[in-house]
XYZ file of C-alpha atoms in Angstrom:
400
model
C -45.368 -3.475 -4.797
C -47.026 -4.384 -8.075
C -47.143 -7.590 -10.077
C -49.264 -8.387 -13.129
C -49.253 -11.439 -15.403
C -50.632 -11.479 -18.936
C -51.242 -14.438 -21.249
C -52.001 -14.432 -24.919
C -49.824 -14.872 -27.974
C -46.909 -14.821 -25.605
C -46.427 -17.877 -23.428
C -46.464 -15.498 -20.496
C -45.586 -11.905 -19.592
C -45.105 -10.719 -16.020
C -44.478 -7.115 -15.017
C -43.101 -6.285 -11.570
C -42.539 -3.020 -9.731
C -41.691 -2.108 -6.164
C -40.561 0.955 -4.215
C -39.246 0.973 -0.679
C -37.837 3.292 1.963
C -35.854 1.477 4.624
C -33.637 2.386 7.560
C -30.870 -0.118 8.280
C -29.616 -0.639 11.814
C -26.001 0.591 11.965
C -23.149 -1.766 12.802
C -21.989 0.578 15.599
C -23.851 1.325 18.811
C -22.311 4.352 20.472
C -25.227 6.772 20.060
C -25.215 6.826 23.880
C -22.143 6.785 26.079
C -20.718 3.271 26.639
C -19.587 2.543 30.211
C -17.630 -0.634 30.989
C -16.328 -2.172 34.178
C -12.718 -3.050 34.942
C -10.473 -4.181 37.786
C -7.675 -1.647 38.348
C -4.133 -2.816 39.021
C -3.015 -2.643 42.629
C 0.473 -3.410 44.048
C -0.895 -6.022 46.481
C -2.953 -9.041 45.404
C -5.301 -8.878 48.427
C -6.461 -5.377 47.452
C -9.222 -5.634 44.879
C -11.799 -3.157 43.696
C -13.917 -2.519 40.656
C -14.080 0.616 38.569
C -16.000 2.054 35.651
C -14.514 3.684 32.580
C -15.858 5.373 29.481
C -15.298 3.109 26.495
C -16.933 5.392 23.926
C -18.273 8.901 24.226
C -21.900 9.705 23.482
C -22.626 10.312 19.828
C -26.172 11.696 19.754
C -25.905 12.752 16.129
C -25.578 9.147 14.928
C -28.682 7.845 13.166
C -29.757 4.914 11.018
C -28.512 4.447 7.458
C -31.396 5.064 5.025
C -32.210 3.896 1.534
C -34.721 4.722 -1.217
C -35.034 1.918 -3.737
C -37.082 1.446 -6.923
C -37.250 -1.917 -8.719
C -38.818 -2.648 -12.102
C -38.884 -6.056 -13.737
C -40.302 -8.106 -16.571
C -40.501 -11.850 -17.226
C -41.600 -13.027 -20.667
C -41.872 -16.361 -22.456
C -42.121 -16.990 -26.209
C -42.792 -20.010 -28.442
C -44.293 -22.155 -25.695
C -41.568 -21.035 -23.277
C -38.734 -22.201 -25.530
C -37.410 -18.652 -25.154
C -37.555 -17.058 -21.707
C -36.427 -13.513 -20.997
C -36.112 -11.806 -17.622
C -35.079 -8.167 -17.125
C -34.700 -6.418 -13.761
C -33.699 -2.781 -13.209
C -33.103 -0.956 -9.938
C -32.233 2.502 -8.733
C -31.046 3.078 -5.177
C -30.184 6.183 -3.140
C -28.374 5.623 0.141
C -27.767 8.413 2.621
C -26.675 8.865 6.240
C -24.094 6.158 5.579
C -21.899 5.451 8.585
C -18.116 5.611 8.628
C -15.176 6.866 10.710
C -14.298 10.534 10.637
C -11.544 12.628 12.226
C -12.613 14.854 15.161
C -10.912 17.480 17.315
C -10.495 14.963 20.137
C -12.612 16.612 22.817
C -14.188 13.239 23.678
C -10.800 11.600 24.192
C -10.663 10.034 20.719
C -9.596 11.591 17.431
C -11.844 9.304 15.361
C -15.571 8.813 15.716
C -18.310 7.152 13.718
C -20.774 9.445 12.028
C -23.247 9.723 9.152
C -20.645 10.953 6.714
C -21.637 9.774 3.236
C -24.342 9.383 0.635
C -24.288 7.462 -2.623
C -26.469 6.549 -5.564
C -26.452 3.358 -7.589
C -28.339 1.689 -10.376
C -28.128 -1.499 -12.334
C -29.792 -3.883 -14.717
C -29.734 -7.672 -14.996
C -30.775 -9.609 -18.068
C -31.325 -13.351 -18.133
C -32.064 -15.232 -21.357
C -32.632 -18.978 -21.641
C -33.436 -20.753 -24.890
C -34.195 -24.281 -26.015
C -32.412 -24.285 -29.381
C -33.038 -27.892 -30.421
C -35.304 -30.484 -28.860
C -35.884 -33.917 -30.406
C -36.505 -37.357 -29.010
C -32.818 -38.151 -28.477
C -31.082 -34.767 -28.623
C -31.525 -31.354 -26.997
C -29.484 -28.160 -26.796
C -30.265 -25.396 -24.283
C -28.478 -22.097 -23.721
C -28.510 -19.698 -20.773
C -27.039 -16.194 -20.855
C -26.794 -13.746 -17.935
C -25.642 -10.132 -18.135
C -25.468 -7.702 -15.217
C -24.441 -4.038 -15.209
C -23.990 -1.960 -12.052
C -22.978 1.633 -11.440
C -22.493 3.493 -8.175
C -21.272 6.960 -7.250
C -20.475 8.623 -3.934
C -22.427 11.893 -3.913
C -21.359 13.151 -0.466
C -18.318 12.361 1.661
C -17.387 14.147 4.882
C -14.153 12.317 5.524
C -10.508 12.547 4.493
C -7.968 9.860 3.719
C -4.258 9.493 3.044
C -2.576 8.960 -0.296
C -1.734 5.338 0.559
C -5.429 4.490 1.000
C -6.172 5.838 -2.488
C -3.338 4.093 -4.349
C -3.078 0.688 -2.647
C -5.211 -2.438 -2.369
C -8.842 -1.843 -3.267
C -8.360 1.915 -3.099
C -10.770 4.334 -1.458
C -13.155 6.916 -2.879
C -13.829 10.592 -3.492
C -16.992 12.523 -4.207
C -18.183 11.810 -7.735
C -16.319 8.477 -7.862
C -17.350 4.818 -7.282
C -17.432 3.546 -3.717
C -14.203 1.576 -4.287
C -11.807 3.051 -6.811
C -8.088 3.189 -7.411
C -5.764 6.136 -8.017
C -2.139 6.164 -9.194
C 0.967 8.323 -9.027
C 1.664 9.638 -12.563
C 4.747 7.838 -13.945
C 7.097 10.002 -16.043
C 9.593 7.430 -17.297
C 13.103 6.425 -16.222
C 16.005 8.831 -15.845
C 19.483 8.307 -17.307
C 20.391 5.965 -14.435
C 17.264 3.843 -14.760
C 15.562 5.291 -11.658
C 11.795 5.884 -12.054
C 10.528 9.465 -12.024
C 7.073 10.820 -11.202
C 4.906 13.886 -11.055
C 4.757 14.735 -7.337
C 2.181 16.549 -5.191
C 3.907 19.896 -5.815
C 3.802 19.586 -9.615
C 7.504 18.712 -9.961
C 9.161 15.769 -11.720
C 10.779 13.833 -8.884
C 12.279 10.461 -7.967
C 11.884 10.415 -4.171
C 9.699 13.447 -3.466
C 6.368 11.643 -3.077
C 4.822 12.182 0.393
C 2.774 9.009 0.835
C 1.103 10.005 4.111
C -0.384 13.322 3.020
C -4.139 13.682 3.462
C -4.408 17.278 2.223
C -7.070 17.235 -0.549
C -5.125 19.858 -2.513
C -2.025 17.647 -2.408
C -3.978 14.644 -3.733
C -5.319 16.263 -6.886
C -2.243 15.212 -8.891
C -3.175 11.522 -8.585
C -4.639 9.913 -11.688
C -8.024 8.224 -11.381
C -7.713 4.687 -12.764
C -11.210 3.295 -12.294
C -13.350 1.129 -10.077
C -11.943 -1.959 -8.402
C -15.408 -3.536 -8.599
C -16.447 -4.885 -12.021
C -19.327 -3.084 -13.718
C -20.284 -5.882 -16.143
C -20.524 -9.519 -15.072
C -22.320 -12.596 -16.303
C -22.115 -16.066 -17.759
C -22.868 -18.169 -20.827
C -23.820 -21.811 -20.492
C -24.681 -24.516 -23.025
C -26.066 -27.961 -22.180
C -26.147 -30.706 -24.817
C -28.004 -33.968 -24.209
C -27.879 -37.032 -26.439
C -29.631 -40.122 -25.123
C -27.865 -40.763 -21.802
C -25.004 -38.330 -22.348
C -24.976 -34.764 -20.967
C -22.303 -32.204 -21.875
C -22.200 -28.886 -19.985
C -19.944 -25.998 -21.078
C -20.053 -22.977 -18.764
C -18.182 -19.672 -19.276
C -18.086 -16.664 -16.910
C -16.949 -13.119 -17.669
C -16.287 -9.831 -15.907
C -15.380 -6.354 -17.220
C -15.033 -2.772 -16.101
C -12.547 -2.823 -13.191
C -8.831 -2.310 -12.627
C -6.329 -4.114 -10.389
C -3.006 -3.090 -8.878
C -0.121 -5.348 -9.907
C 2.051 -6.946 -7.242
C 4.401 -4.425 -5.556
C 7.549 -6.430 -6.371
C 9.940 -3.542 -7.035
C 12.284 -2.202 -4.361
C 15.704 -0.631 -4.047
C 17.290 -3.764 -2.587
C 16.853 -7.477 -3.332
C 18.299 -10.524 -1.625
C 19.233 -13.914 -3.064
C 15.899 -15.205 -1.709
C 13.780 -12.641 -3.572
C 11.388 -14.088 -6.144
C 11.285 -11.804 -9.181
C 8.791 -11.916 -12.067
C 9.844 -12.269 -15.701
C 9.360 -8.510 -16.163
C 12.875 -8.075 -14.749
C 14.310 -9.459 -18.002
C 13.292 -6.192 -19.677
C 14.704 -3.885 -16.979
C 17.035 -0.917 -17.555
C 20.648 -2.149 -17.725
C 22.689 0.375 -19.763
C 22.303 4.099 -20.575
C 19.806 4.562 -23.386
C 17.482 1.802 -22.154
C 15.238 4.502 -20.670
C 14.012 5.122 -24.233
C 12.820 1.537 -24.764
C 11.759 0.177 -21.361
C 9.787 1.296 -18.322
C 11.172 -1.379 -15.951
C 13.577 0.314 -13.488
C 17.165 -0.696 -12.860
C 18.220 -2.998 -10.029
C 19.840 -0.290 -7.913
C 23.525 -0.590 -7.152
C 25.178 -0.048 -3.784
C 26.562 3.259 -5.089
C 23.086 4.497 -6.016
C 21.715 3.561 -2.593
C 24.622 5.340 -0.864
C 24.063 8.514 -2.892
C 20.340 8.625 -2.064
C 19.236 7.235 1.299
C 15.586 7.713 0.273
C 15.879 5.702 -2.934
C 13.320 3.213 -1.606
C 10.642 5.899 -2.027
C 11.207 5.878 -5.795
C 10.554 2.139 -6.036
C 7.550 2.349 -3.714
C 6.125 5.097 -5.897
C 6.745 2.930 -8.965
C 4.738 0.092 -7.399
C 1.785 2.463 -6.958
C 2.191 4.350 -10.227
C 0.185 4.405 -13.442
C 2.681 1.888 -14.830
C 1.516 -0.827 -12.390
C -2.167 -0.897 -13.283
C -3.895 -3.615 -15.300
C -7.440 -4.222 -16.430
C -9.393 -6.697 -14.326
C -11.376 -7.905 -17.357
C -11.492 -11.637 -17.950
C -13.377 -14.429 -19.698
C -12.989 -17.769 -17.908
C -13.752 -21.328 -18.938
C -15.410 -22.038 -15.613
C -16.657 -25.575 -16.070
C -16.833 -28.446 -18.534
C -18.591 -31.624 -17.477
C -19.583 -34.829 -19.237
C -22.037 -37.225 -17.653
C -23.713 -40.469 -18.622
C -26.884 -42.007 -17.173
C -26.881 -45.755 -17.753
C -30.091 -47.288 -19.189
C -32.576 -48.624 -16.635
C -32.496 -52.230 -17.997
C -28.738 -52.279 -17.491
C -29.121 -50.899 -13.948
C -31.786 -53.491 -13.208
C -29.431 -56.338 -14.129
C -27.003 -54.949 -11.537
C -29.722 -54.689 -8.897
C -29.706 -50.871 -9.030
C -32.459 -48.377 -9.688
C -30.030 -45.883 -11.294
C -26.370 -45.560 -12.196
C -24.617 -42.390 -13.398
C -21.017 -41.405 -14.081
C -19.811 -37.797 -14.348
C -16.423 -36.197 -15.054
C -16.266 -32.509 -14.134
C -13.448 -29.993 -14.620
C -13.497 -26.536 -13.021
C -11.359 -23.416 -13.609
C -9.639 -24.893 -16.649
C -8.163 -21.706 -18.082
C -8.661 -18.019 -18.810
C -9.884 -17.409 -22.346
C -9.013 -13.713 -22.039
C -7.146 -11.528 -19.524
C -4.909 -8.473 -19.661
C -1.368 -9.424 -20.746
C 0.059 -7.084 -18.092
C -1.096 -9.571 -15.440
C 1.627 -12.032 -16.533
C -0.422 -15.052 -15.534
C -1.803 -13.600 -12.289
C -5.503 -14.163 -11.749
C -7.626 -10.996 -12.064
C -10.668 -12.533 -10.361
C -9.048 -12.941 -6.951
C -6.769 -10.100 -5.896
C -5.659 -9.134 -2.413
C -4.351 -5.981 -0.773
C -1.358 -4.726 -2.706
C -1.780 -6.949 -5.738
C -3.490 -9.906 -7.313
C -3.571 -13.460 -6.024
C -2.199 -16.719 -7.387
C -4.157 -18.403 -10.206
C -7.191 -20.420 -9.205
C -6.376 -24.137 -8.994
C -7.800 -26.456 -11.606
C -10.142 -29.098 -10.206
C -11.008 -32.483 -11.694
C -13.823 -34.527 -10.179
C -15.050 -37.993 -11.095
C -18.435 -38.885 -9.593
C -20.144 -42.257 -9.533
C -23.768 -42.120 -8.361
C -25.615 -45.330 -7.409
C -29.339 -45.641 -6.745
C -30.548 -48.646 -4.784
């Protein structure tokens, strides 16, 4: 740990550095065998006895998760602190990370926690605040924050199924981020409007995708889409003050991640099914496969001819065609406040009086058009969530 502050022509300059090696206590505790008590069932109520059973087998190879971390930072002020800059950088290596892994079942369970992974990460955060104008009656200040993060799984002794890789927040592989998403390669619509794909055997297929496979060789055909965690985040805020008025405009942004669109396509729909506006551009007549990628609403004849037709629509939901960027720029907050003059407050018998109108989550300045109005900031398993509600707040503050 090191910290040094300098003063001179600069208002101030502070350098910071630290290095640490830590071992985190794991969230599981079956390094030793876990024995629990129970009351066995007996056919007569007056016969009671206690028994012991093995809840979890001993796992002597389990150890603490460990981390090497290096932090470097700098704080600097210029022009009598009218410009303030802060930069922090870190590098982190985690190893002996704990997770479930498949075993041969000798202990009575086919899954067991173990130290199965290692990962590395680094990032930088920049914070800049400036006083642009400052007079007796008017001031304008700006704050800007930028953060970049990167992580990569360097070792993984565990397997997963195709569904874990293509749905929700995805999973991971060696050399990839800790949470990333993969997709089934989409190969267009056939002459009947049914979606086709590249399958695990290298063939162009409609219903030949085996969603439950966990064979690494059978998963290589999946396309890597990207991280589900944003890599660049931050905000931009401006505060304007004129006499008793205060105007705050605050914008947030996020870039570098992908989201899976809602899995709304299926081989059968009922009269109660809510369909998005994408269905207006679906395949309807032969030849549409050359100008649209939205599959047909399957007919009863098509379902009778192929009893596995639902697989084609499931594969479409988790294909490269149903991926969108999670990037967004949001107008997070606009507020306008007014502090009444003290003489006016005094005539009302108050020490202070303030009125403030605040609006939150007004609108998205930018988002991927493929989202069709869905909010990229809050997405759930299988898709993205409903837009964030707008909030309007009027506050009256009295000081007695």
